[in-house]
Tab-separated table of C-alpha atoms in Angstrom:
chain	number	residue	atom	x	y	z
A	1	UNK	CA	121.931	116.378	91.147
A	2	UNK	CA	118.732	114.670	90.059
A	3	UNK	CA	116.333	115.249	88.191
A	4	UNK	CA	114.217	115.356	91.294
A	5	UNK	CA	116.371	117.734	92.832
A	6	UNK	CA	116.877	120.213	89.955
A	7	UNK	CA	112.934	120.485	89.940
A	8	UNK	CA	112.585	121.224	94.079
A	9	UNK	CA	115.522	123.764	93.851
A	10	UNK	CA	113.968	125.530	90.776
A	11	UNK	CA	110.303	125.539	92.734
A	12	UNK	CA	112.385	126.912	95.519
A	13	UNK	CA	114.163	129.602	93.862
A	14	UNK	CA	111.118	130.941	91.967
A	15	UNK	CA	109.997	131.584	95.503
A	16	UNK	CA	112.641	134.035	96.136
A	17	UNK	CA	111.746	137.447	97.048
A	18	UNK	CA	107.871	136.101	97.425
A	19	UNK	CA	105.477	136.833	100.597
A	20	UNK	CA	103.458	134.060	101.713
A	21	UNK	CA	99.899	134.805	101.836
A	22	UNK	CA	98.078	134.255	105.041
A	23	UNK	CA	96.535	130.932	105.413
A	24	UNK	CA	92.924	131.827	106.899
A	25	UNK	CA	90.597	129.236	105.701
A	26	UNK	CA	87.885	127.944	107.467
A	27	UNK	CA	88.678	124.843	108.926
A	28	UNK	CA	85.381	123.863	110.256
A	29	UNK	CA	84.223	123.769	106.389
A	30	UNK	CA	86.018	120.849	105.966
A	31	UNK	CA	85.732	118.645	109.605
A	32	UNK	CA	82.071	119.979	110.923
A	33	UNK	CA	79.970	118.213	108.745
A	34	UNK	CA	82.148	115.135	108.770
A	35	UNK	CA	82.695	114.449	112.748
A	36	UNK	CA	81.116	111.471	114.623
A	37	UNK	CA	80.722	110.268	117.872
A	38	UNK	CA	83.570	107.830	118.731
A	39	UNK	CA	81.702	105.445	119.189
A	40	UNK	CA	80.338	105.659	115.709
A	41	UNK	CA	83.003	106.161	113.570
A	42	UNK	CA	83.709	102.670	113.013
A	43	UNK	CA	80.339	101.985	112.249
A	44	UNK	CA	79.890	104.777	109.539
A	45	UNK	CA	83.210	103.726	107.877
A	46	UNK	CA	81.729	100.047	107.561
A	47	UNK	CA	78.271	101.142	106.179
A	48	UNK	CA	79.682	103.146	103.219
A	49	UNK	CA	82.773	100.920	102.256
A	50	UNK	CA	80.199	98.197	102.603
A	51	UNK	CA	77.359	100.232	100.296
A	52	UNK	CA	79.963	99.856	97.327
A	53	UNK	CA	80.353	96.474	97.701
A	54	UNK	CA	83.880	96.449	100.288
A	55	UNK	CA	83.427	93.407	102.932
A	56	UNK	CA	84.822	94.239	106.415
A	57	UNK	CA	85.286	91.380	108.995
A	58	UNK	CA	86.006	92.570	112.765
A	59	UNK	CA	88.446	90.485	114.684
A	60	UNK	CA	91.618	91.432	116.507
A	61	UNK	CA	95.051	91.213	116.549
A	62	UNK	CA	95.756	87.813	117.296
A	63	UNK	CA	92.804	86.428	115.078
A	64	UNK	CA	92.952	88.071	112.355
A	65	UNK	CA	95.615	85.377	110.370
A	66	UNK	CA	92.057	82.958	110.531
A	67	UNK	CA	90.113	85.273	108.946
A	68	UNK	CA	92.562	85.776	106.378
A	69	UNK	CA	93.528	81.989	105.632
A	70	UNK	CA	89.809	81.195	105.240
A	71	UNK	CA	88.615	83.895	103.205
A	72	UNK	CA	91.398	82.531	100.722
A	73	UNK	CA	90.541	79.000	101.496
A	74	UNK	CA	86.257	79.709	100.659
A	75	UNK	CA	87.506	81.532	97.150
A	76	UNK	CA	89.963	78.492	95.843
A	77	UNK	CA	93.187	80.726	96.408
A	78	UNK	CA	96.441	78.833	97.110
A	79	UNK	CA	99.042	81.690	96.496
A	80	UNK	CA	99.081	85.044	98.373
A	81	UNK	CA	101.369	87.887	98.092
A	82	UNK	CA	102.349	89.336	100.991
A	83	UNK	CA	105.867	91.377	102.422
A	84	UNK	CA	107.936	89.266	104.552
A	85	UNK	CA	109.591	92.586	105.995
A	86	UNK	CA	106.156	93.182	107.792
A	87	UNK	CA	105.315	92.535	111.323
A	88	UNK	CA	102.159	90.979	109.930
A	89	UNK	CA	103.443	89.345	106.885
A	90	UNK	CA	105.861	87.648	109.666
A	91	UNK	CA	102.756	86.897	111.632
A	92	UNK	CA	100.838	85.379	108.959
A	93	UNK	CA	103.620	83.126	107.452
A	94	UNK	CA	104.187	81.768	111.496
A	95	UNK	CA	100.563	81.393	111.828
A	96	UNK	CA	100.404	79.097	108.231
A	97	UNK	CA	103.701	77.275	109.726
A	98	UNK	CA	102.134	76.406	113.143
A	99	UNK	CA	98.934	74.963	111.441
A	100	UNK	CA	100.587	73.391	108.644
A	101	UNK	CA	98.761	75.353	105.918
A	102	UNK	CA	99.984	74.738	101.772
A	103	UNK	CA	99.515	78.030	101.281
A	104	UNK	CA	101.989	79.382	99.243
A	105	UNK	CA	103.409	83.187	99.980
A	106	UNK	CA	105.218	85.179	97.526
A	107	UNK	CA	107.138	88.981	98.174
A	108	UNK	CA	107.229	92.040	96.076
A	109	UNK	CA	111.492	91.713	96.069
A	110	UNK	CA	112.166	92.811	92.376
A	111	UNK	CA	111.683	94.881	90.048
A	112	UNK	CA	108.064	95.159	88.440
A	113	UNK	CA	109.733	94.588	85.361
A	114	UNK	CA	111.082	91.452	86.065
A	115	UNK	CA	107.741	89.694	86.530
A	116	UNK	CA	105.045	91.950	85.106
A	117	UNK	CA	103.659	89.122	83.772
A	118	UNK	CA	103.594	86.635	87.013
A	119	UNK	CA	102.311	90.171	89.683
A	120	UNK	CA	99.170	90.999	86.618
A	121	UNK	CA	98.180	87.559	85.499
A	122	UNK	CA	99.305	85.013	88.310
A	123	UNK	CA	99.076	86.666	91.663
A	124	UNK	CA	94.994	85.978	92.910
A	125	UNK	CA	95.439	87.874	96.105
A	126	UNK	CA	97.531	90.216	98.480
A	127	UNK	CA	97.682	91.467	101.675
A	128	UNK	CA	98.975	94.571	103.193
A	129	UNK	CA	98.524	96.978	106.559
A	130	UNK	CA	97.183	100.513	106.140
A	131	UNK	CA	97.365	103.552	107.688
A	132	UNK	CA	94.157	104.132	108.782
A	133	UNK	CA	90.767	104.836	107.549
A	134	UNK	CA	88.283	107.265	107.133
A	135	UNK	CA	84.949	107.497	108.475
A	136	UNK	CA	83.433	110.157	106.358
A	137	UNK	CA	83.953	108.511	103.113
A	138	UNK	CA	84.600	104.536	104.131
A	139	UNK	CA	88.261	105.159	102.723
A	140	UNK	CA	91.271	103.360	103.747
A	141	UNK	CA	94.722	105.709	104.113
A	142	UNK	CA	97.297	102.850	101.649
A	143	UNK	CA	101.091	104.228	102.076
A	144	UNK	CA	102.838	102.622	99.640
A	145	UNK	CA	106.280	101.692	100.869
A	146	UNK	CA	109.299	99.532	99.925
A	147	UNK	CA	108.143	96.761	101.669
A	148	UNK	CA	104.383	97.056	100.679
A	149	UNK	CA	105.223	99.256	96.927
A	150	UNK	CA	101.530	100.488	95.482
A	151	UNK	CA	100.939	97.892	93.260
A	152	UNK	CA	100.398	95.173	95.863
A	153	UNK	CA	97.069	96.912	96.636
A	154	UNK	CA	96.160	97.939	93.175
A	155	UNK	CA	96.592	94.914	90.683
A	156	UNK	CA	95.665	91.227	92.638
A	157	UNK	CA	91.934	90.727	92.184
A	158	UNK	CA	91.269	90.037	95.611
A	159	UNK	CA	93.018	92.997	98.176
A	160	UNK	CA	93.248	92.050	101.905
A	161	UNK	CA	94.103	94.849	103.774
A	162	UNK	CA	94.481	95.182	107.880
A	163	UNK	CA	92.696	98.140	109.441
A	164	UNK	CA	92.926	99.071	113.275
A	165	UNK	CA	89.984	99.755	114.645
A	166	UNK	CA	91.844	102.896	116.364
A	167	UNK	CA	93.333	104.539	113.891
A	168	UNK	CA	89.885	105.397	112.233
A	169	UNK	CA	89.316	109.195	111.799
A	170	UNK	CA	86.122	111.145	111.134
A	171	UNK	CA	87.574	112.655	108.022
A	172	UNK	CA	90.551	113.385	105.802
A	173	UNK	CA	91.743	116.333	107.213
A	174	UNK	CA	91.802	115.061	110.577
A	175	UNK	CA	94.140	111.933	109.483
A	176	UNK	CA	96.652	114.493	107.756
A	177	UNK	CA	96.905	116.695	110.575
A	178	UNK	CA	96.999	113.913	113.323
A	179	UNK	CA	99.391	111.958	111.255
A	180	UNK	CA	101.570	114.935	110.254
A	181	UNK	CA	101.470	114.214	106.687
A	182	UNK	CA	103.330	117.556	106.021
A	183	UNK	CA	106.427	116.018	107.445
A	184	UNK	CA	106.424	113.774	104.012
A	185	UNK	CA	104.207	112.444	101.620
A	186	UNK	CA	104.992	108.969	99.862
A	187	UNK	CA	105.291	109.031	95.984
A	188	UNK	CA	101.889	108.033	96.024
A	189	UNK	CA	99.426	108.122	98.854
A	190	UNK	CA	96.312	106.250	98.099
A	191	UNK	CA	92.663	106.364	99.220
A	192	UNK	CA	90.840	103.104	98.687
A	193	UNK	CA	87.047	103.327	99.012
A	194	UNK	CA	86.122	99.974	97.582
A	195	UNK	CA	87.121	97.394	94.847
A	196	UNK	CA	87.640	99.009	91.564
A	197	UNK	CA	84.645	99.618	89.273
A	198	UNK	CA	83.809	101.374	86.386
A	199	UNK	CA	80.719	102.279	84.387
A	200	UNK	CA	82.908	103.572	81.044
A	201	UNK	CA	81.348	101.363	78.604
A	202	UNK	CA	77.331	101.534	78.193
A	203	UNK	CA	77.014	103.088	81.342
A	204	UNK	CA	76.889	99.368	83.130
A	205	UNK	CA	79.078	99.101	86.698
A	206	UNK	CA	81.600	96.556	85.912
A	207	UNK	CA	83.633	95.768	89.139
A	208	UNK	CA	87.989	94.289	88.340
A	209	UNK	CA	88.241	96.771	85.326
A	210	UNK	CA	91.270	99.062	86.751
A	211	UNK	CA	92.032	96.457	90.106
A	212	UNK	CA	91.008	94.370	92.375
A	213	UNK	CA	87.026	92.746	91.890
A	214	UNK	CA	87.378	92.445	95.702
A	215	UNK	CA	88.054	94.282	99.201
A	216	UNK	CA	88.367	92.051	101.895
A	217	UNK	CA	89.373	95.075	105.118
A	218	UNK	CA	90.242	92.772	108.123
A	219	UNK	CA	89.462	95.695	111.363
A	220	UNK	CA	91.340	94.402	114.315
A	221	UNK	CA	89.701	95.869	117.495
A	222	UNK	CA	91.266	96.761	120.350
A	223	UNK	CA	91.525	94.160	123.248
């Protein structure tokens, strides 16, 4: 047994001979205040991701490798990571191939430790999917996986991430629910509302401190 599992089955057996208590909170405390019209969802999620210095760029699905190629093109970036095990890491590396781009990709296929140094001082940029966004606080929904692990999105200075225009929610709780997030939560599930930033030393908003100095979310509208 791991250690994992020793841990669950002592959580579970301190809950022997236990009642659970009725779950009768409010719900409308934590989805009124934070619902908008369809129509404007999209809209709200781009003002505030955009009022702490996030860039969004709509496009769609077939577009969006342009987008991506020339963003990285206008900043001097010739390397990206990016997981080959993706439907749109497999897009992007056929859209480079059909337009004969030098671009260089790279995957996430080892241990950290084996090239802490190369993914925290020589990767410039990544890309990865999402799993949706939300509205209320201009947050994208990053599920780290094994293809995509957490670190893609946290450490290169400039983050790329794809965001479909239809899988924006008003708010948080609506996303868990909808997604049934009870059925099983990643190690870590992350919220992203912006590049990193920090105003630690002499109260002065430095943006890179803790990960990426840039946001680049790449919404790909329905056709």
């Amino acid at each position: 047994m791991s250690a994992k599992e020793r841990i669950l089955a002592k959580l579970r057996g301190s809950l022997e001979g236990t009642k659970a208590v009725a779950d009768d909170y409010d719900e409308a405390l934590v989805t009124v205040p934070w619902r908008y019209a369809p129509e404007k969802r999209l809209d709200r999620l781009r003002e505030v991701l955009e009022s702490v210095h996030g860039e969004t760029r709509l496009t769609t699905a077939a577009d969006w490798p342009a987008l991506a190629l020339a963003a990285l093109v206008e900043r001097g970036i010739d390397e990206l990571l990016v997981s080959p095990a993706t439907a749109h890491g497999q897009q992007f590396a056929g859209y480079l191939a059909l337009n004969g781009s030098s671009l260089r990709l790279k995957a996430y296929d080892r241990p950290v430790e084996d090239w802490k140094d190369e993914l925290f001082f020589h990767t410039p940029a990544s890309l990865t999917g999402t799993l949706g966004g939300i509205a209320a606080t201009g947050s994208l929904i990053v599920w780290p996986t094994a293809q995509e692990p957490r670190l893609m999105s946290l450490v290169p200075p400039l983050h790329i991430a794809l965001l479909k225009a239809s899988e924006v929610f008003d708010n948080l709780f609506e996303a868990m629910h909808t997604q049934g997030w009870a059925g099983g939560l990643p190690t870590n599930a992350l919220l992203v509302s912006g590049p990193s930033k920090t105003a630690d030393i002499q109260q002065t908003l430095a943006y890179g401190a803790h990960g990426p100095k840039e946001l680049l979310v790449l919404i790909l509208q329905d056709a």
